[in-house]
Short mmCIF file of C-alpha atoms in Angstrom, two decimals:
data_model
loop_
_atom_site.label_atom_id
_atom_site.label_comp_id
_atom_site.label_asym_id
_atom_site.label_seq_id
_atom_site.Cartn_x
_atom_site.Cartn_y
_atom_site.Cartn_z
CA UNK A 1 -23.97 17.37 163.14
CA UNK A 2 -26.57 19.77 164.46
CA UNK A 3 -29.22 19.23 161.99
CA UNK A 4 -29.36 15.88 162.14
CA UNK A 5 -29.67 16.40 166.37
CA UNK A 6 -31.76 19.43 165.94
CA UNK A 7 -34.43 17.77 163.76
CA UNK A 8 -34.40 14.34 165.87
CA UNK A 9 -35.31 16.45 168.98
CA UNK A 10 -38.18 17.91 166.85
CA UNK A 11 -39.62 14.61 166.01
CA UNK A 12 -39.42 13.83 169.37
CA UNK A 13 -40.76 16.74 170.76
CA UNK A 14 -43.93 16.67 168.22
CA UNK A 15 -44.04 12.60 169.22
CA UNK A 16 -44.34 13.84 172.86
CA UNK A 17 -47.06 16.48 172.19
CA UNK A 18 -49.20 14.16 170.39
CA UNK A 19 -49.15 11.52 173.60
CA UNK A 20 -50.18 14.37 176.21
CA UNK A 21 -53.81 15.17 176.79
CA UNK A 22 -54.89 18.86 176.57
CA UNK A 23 -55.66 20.50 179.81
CA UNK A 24 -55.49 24.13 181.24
CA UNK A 25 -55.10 22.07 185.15
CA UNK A 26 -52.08 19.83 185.56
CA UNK A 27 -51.29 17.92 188.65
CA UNK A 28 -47.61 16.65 188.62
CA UNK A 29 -47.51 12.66 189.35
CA UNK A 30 -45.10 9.99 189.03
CA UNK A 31 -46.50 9.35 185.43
CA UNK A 32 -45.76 13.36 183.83
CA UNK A 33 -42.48 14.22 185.95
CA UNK A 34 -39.72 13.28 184.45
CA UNK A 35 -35.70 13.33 186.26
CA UNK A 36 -32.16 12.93 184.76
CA UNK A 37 -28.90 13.98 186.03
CA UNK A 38 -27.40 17.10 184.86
CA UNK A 39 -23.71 17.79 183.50
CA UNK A 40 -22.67 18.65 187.05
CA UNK A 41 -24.68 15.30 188.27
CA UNK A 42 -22.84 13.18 185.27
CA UNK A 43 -19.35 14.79 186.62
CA UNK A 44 -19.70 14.03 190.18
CA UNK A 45 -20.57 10.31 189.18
CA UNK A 46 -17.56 10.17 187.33
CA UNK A 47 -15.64 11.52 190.57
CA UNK A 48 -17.60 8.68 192.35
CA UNK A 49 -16.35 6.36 190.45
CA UNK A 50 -12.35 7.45 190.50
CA UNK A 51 -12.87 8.07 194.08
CA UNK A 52 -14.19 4.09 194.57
CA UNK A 53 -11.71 2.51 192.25
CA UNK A 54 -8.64 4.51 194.14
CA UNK A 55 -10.07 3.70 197.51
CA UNK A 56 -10.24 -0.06 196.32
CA UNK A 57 -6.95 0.15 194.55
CA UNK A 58 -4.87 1.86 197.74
CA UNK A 59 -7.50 0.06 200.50
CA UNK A 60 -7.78 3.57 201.81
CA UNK A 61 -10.42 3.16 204.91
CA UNK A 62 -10.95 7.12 204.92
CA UNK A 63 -11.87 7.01 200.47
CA UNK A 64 -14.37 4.50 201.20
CA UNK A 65 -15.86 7.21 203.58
CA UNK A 66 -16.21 10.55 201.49
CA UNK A 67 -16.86 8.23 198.25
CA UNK A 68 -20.20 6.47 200.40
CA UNK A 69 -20.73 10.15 201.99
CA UNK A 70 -20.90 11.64 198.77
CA UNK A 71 -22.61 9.19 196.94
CA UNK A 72 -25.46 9.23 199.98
CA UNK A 73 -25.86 12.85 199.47
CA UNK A 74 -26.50 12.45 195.43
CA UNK A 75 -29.15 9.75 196.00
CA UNK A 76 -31.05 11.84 198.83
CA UNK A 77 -30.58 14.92 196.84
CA UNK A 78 -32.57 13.26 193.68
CA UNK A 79 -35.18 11.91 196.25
CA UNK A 80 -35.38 15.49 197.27
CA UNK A 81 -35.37 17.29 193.79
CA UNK A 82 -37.97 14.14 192.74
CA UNK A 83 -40.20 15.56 195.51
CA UNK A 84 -40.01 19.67 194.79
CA UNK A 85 -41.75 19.08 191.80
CA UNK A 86 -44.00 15.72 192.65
CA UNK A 87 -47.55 17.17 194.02
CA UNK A 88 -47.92 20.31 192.78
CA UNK A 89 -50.83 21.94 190.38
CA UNK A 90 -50.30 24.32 187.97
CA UNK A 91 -53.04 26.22 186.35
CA UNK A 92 -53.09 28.42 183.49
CA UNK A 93 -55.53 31.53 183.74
CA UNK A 94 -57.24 32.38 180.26
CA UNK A 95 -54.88 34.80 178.30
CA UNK A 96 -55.89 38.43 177.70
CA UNK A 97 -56.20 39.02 173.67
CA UNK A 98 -53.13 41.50 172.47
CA UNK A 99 -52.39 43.27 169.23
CA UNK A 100 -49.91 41.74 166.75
CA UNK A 101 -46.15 41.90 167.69
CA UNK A 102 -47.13 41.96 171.52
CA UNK A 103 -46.57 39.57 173.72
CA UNK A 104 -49.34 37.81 175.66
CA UNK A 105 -48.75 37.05 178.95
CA UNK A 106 -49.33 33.61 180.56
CA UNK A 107 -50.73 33.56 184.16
CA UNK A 108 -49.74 30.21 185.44
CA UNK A 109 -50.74 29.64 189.41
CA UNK A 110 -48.67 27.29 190.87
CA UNK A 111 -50.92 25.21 193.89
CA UNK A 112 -48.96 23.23 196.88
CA UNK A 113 -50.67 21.18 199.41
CA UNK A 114 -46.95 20.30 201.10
CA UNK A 115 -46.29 21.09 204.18
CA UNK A 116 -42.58 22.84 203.52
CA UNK A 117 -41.58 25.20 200.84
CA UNK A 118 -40.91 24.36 197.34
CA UNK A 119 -37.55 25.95 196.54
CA UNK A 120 -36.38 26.53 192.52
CA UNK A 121 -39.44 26.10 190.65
CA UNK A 122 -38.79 27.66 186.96
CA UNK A 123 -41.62 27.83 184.16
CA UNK A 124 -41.07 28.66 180.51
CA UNK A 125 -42.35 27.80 176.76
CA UNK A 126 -41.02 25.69 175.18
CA UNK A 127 -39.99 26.53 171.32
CA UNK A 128 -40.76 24.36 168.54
CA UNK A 129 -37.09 24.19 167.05
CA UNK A 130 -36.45 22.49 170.49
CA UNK A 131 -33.76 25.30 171.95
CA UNK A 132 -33.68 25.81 175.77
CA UNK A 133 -37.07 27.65 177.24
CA UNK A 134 -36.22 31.02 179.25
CA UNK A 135 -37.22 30.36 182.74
CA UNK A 136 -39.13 32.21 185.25
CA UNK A 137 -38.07 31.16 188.87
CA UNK A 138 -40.08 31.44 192.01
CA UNK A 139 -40.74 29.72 195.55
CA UNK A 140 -44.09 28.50 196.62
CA UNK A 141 -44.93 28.27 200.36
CA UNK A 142 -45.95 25.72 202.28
CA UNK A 143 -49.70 24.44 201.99
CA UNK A 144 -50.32 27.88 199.61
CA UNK A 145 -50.14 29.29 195.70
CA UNK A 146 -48.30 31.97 193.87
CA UNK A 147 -48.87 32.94 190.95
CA UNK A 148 -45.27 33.16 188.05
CA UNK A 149 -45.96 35.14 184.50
CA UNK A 150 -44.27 34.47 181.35
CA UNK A 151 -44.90 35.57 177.62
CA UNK A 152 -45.13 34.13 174.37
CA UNK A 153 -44.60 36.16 170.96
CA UNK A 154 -47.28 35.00 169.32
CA UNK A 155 -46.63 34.30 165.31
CA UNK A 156 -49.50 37.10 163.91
CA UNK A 157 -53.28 38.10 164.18
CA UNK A 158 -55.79 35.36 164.40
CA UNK A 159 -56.73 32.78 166.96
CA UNK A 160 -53.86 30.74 167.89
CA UNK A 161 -53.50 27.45 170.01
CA UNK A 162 -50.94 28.10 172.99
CA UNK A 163 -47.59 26.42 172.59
CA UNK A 164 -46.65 23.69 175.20
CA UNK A 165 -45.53 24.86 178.33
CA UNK A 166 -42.68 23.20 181.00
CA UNK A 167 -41.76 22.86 184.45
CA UNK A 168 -39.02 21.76 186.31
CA UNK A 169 -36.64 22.15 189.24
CA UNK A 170 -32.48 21.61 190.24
CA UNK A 171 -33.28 21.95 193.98
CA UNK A 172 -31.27 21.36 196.13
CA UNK A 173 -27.82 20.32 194.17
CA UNK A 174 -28.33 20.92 190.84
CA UNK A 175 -27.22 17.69 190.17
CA UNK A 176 -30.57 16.23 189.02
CA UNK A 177 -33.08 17.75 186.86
CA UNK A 178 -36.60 16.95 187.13
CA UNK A 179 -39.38 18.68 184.74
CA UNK A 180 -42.71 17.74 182.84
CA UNK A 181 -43.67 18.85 178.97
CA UNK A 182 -47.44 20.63 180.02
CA UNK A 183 -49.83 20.65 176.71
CA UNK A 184 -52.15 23.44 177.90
CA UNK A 185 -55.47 23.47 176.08
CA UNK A 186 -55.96 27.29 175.85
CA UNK A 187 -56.28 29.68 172.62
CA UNK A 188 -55.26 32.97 172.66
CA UNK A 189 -56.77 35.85 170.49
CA UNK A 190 -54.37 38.67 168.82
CA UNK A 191 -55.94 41.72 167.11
CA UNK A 192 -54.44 42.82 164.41
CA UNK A 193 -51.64 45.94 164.73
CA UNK A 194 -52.72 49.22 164.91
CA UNK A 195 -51.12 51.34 162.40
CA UNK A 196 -48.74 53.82 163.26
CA UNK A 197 -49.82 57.08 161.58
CA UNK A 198 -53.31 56.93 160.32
CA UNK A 199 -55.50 58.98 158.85
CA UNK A 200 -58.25 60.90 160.21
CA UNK A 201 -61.32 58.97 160.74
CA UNK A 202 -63.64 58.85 157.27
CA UNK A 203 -66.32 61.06 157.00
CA UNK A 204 -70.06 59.87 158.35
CA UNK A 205 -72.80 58.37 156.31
CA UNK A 206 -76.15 60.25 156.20
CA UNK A 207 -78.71 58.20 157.53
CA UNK A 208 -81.69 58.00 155.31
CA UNK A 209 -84.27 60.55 155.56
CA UNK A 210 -81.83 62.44 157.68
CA UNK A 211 -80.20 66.11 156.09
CA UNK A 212 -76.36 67.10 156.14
CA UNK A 213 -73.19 65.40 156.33
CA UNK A 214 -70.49 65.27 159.02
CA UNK A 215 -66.68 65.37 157.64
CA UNK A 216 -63.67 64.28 159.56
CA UNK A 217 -61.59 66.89 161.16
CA UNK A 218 -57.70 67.39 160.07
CA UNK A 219 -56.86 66.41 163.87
CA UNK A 220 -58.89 62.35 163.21
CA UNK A 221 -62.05 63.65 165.51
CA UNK A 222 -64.88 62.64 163.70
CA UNK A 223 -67.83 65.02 163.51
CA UNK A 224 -70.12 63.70 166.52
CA UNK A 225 -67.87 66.02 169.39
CA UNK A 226 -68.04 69.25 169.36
CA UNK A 227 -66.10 72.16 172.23
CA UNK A 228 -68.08 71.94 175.46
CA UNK A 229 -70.32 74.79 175.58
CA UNK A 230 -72.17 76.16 179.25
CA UNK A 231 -75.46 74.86 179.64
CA UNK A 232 -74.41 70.62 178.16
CA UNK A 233 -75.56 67.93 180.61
CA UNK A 234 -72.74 66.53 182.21
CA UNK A 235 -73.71 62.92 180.25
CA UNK A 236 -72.75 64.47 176.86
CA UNK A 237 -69.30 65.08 178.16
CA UNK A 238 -66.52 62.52 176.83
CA UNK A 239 -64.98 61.82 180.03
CA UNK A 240 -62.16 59.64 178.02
CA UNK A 241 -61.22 63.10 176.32
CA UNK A 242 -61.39 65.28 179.08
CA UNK A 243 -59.27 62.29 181.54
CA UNK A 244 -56.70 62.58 178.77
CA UNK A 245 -56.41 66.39 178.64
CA UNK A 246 -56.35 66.61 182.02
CA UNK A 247 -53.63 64.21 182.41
CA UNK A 248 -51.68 66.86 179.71
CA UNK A 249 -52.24 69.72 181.89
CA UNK A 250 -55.09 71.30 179.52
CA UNK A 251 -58.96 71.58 180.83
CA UNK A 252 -60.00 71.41 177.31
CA UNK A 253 -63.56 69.72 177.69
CA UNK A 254 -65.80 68.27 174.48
CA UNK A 255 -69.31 67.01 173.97
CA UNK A 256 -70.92 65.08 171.70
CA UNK A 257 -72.87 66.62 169.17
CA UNK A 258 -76.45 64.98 168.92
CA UNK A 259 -77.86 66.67 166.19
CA UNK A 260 -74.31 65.79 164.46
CA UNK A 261 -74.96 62.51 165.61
CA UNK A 262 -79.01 61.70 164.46
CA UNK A 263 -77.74 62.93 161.22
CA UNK A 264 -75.15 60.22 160.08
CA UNK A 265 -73.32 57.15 161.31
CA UNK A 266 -69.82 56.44 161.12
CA UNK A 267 -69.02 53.39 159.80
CA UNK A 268 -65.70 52.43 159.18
CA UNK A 269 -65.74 50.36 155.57
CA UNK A 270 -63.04 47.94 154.76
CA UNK A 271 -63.12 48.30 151.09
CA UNK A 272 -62.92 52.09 151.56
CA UNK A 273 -60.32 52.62 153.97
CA UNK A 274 -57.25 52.50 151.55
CA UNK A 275 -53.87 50.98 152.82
CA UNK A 276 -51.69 48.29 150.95
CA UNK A 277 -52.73 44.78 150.62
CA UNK A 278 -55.32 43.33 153.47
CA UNK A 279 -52.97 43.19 156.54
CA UNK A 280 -52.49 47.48 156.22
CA UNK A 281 -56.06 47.65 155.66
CA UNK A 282 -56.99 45.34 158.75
CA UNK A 283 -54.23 47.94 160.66
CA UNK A 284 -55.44 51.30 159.49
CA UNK A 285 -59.08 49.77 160.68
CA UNK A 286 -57.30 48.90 163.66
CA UNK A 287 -56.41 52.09 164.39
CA UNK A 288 -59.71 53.67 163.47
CA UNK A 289 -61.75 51.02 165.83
CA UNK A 290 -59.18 52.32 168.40
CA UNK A 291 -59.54 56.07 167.93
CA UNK A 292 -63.43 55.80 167.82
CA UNK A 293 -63.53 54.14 171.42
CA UNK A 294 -61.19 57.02 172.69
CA UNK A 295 -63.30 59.76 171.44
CA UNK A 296 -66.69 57.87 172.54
CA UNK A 297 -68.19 57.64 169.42
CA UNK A 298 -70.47 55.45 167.83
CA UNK A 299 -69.51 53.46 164.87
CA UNK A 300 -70.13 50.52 162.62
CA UNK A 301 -67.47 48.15 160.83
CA UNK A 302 -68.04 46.91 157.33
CA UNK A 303 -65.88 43.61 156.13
CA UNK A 304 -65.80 41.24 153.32
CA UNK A 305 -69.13 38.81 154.51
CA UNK A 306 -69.84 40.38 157.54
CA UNK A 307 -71.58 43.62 159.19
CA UNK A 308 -71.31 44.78 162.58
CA UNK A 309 -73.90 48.16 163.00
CA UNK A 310 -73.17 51.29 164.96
CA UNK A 311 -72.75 51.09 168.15
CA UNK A 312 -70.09 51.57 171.27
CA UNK A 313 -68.22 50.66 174.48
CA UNK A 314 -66.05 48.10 175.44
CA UNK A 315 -67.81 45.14 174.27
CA UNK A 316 -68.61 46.83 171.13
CA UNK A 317 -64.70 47.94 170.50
CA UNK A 318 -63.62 43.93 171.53
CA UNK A 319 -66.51 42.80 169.28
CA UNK A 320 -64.98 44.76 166.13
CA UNK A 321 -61.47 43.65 166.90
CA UNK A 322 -62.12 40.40 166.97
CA UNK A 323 -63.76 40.29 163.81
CA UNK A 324 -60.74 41.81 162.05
CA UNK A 325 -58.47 39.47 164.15
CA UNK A 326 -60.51 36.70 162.39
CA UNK A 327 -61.01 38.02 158.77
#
C-alpha cells in the first residue's frame, strides 16, 4: 500500500511544481498559502461532534456550552494560524558554491510588515520522494526580518537547479496547518571533491626561451617558494604560509622564488595528472587548484576543450574550479 501512496504523492508533487512560477522573492497571499487540519485538529472535531450529539441526546444546558466554547476556539485558532503565515516575504540569498558531498546552505530572510510577532514559522526542503521536510523554526518580530538557514545535500559536482522549498506554521493550537510549496529560481554551483591524499604538485613547464626546470618537492610545494632569506621584500613573503605556521606555533617564513618563477609555469594538465576514471582526476585537480592558492603560486589548468593560463588569487582559484565543476 505504500507504493501506490508514495508514487501518487510524487505525481502530485511534480504536478504542483510545474503550476508554480520560479522566483527567488515570494510574498505569501491567499492564492499560495494553503491550510488543513492536523491529526490533533481531525481528533478534536471528532470530540466536537460526540460532545454535540450527547449534549443533544441528554439536553445537557452546560455540553452545549464547552462543545460551542471549544468549537469557537478551533475556528479563531485557524483564523489565527491562517494569518501567521498570510503577509509575509521570504527571500532566498544566492547560495555560496561548495565541494561535492557538502552541504550548501540556504539563506532564506523571512520579511514582516505586521504589527505583532509571528510565532512558529518552520522552513525546510522538500524531498522529491515526497517524505516529511526537516524544519527549521524561528520567530519574526513585529514590522522586522530574520534571517533562518537550512541545507541541501546536493546530488554531485555540476550546476544544479535548487529543489523546492516550504513554509508553514501550527501556531497557536496545532490544530491547523497552514504552509505554501516555494519553487525558488536559484542554481547552485558544487566543485568537485578534493581528494584526500594527493600527490605533490607536478613539476613546472619551462617557458620557452627560458633555461632550467623546477621539480615538485616530496612535501607538494612546488618550486616557485623558497626559505625566507634576510634582505626579501616583505611582498615576496607568502603571508598564507607564514598565517598558517604561525597558527602551529612555528615562525617558519617562505618567499617566492622569482628567478624559479620567470623560468617555468605550473600548469596543472588534466590528461597528465593520473587518478582513476574522470571524477578522481577532476579530485586530484581539485586538490592541486587548492594547494596552489595556499602556497600563492601561480598556475594554469589544462582540460579536455578548454585552457585557462597561469595566473592567481581568488578569482583565479574560483575561475579554475568552476571549470572542473562544469567539465
Amino acid at each position: 500500500m505504500k507504493m501506490p501512496l508514495g508514487f501518487l504523492r510524487r505525481r502530485l508533487q511534480a504536478w504542483l511544481f510545474q503550476r508554480l512560477k520560479a522566483s527567488d522573492t515570494l510574498v505569501l497571499t491567499q492564492r499560495n498559502v494553503y491550510i488543513l487540519p492536523t491529526r490533533p485538529g481531525w481528533m478534536l472535531g471528532i470530540t466536537l461532534l460526540v460532545l454535540l450529539v450527547a449534549s443533544i441526546n441528554y439536553q445537557l444546558n452546560l455540553g452545549y456550552l464547552l462543545t460551542f466554547l471549544l468549537a469557537g476556539c478551533a475556528v479563531v485558532g485557524m483564523h489565527v494560524c491562517h494569518a501567521n503565515l498570510r503577509g509575509l516575504t521570504l527571500h532566498l540569498d544566492a547560495p555560496v558554491p561548495v565541494h561535492a558531498h557538502e552541504a550548501v546552505q540556504l539563506d532564506i530572510r523571512l520579511v514582516s510588515e505586521k504589527r505583532s510577532e509571528r510565532l512558529g514559522i518552520g522552513l525546510g526542503v522538500l524531498h522529491e520522494d515526497g517524505s516529511p521536510a526537516s524544519l527549521a523554526w524561528t520567530d519574526v518580530p513585529a514590522q522586522a526580518s530574520c534571517t533562518v538557514r537550512v541545507a541541501w545535500e546536493a546530488p554531485g559536482r555540476g550546476l544544479h537547479r535548487l529543489p523546492a522549498l516550504t513554509a508553514q506554521t501550527l501556531f497557536p493550537l496545532g490544530t491547523f496547518r497552514v504552509w505554501t510549496v516555494w519553487r525558488t529560481a536559484a542554481e547552485v554551483l558544487v566543485y568537485p571533491a578534493p581528494e584526500d591524499h594527493p600527490p605533490a604538485l607536478p613539476p613546472g613547464e619551462p617557458i620557452p626561451g627560458g633555461h632550467g626546470a623546477a621539480r615538485a618537492r616530496s612535501t607538494g610545494e612546488f618550486d616557485g617558494v623558497r626559505a625566507y632569506q634576510r634582505g626579501d621584500p616583505m611582498k615576496s613573503v607568502v603571508w598564507k604560509r607564514a598565517a598558517q605556521a604561525f597558527a602551529s606555533g612555528r615562525d617558519d617564513l617562505v618567499s617566492r622564488d622569482t628567478l624559479s618563477s620567470e623560468r617555468v609555469q605550473l600548469w596543472l594538465d588534466h590528461s597528465r595528472c593520473g587518478g582513476a576514471g574522470l571524477e578522481g582526476r577532476l579530485q586530484r585537480l581539485t586538490a592541486w587548484v587548492l594547494m596552489a592558492d595556499r602556497l600563492g603560486l601561480s598556475y594554469g589548468l589544462r582540460l579536455p576543450g578548454r585552457e585557462i593560463a597561469p595566473e592567481q588569487g581568488l578569482a583565479h582559484r574560483n575561475r579554475c574550479l568552476e571549470a572542473l565543476a562544469l567539465c
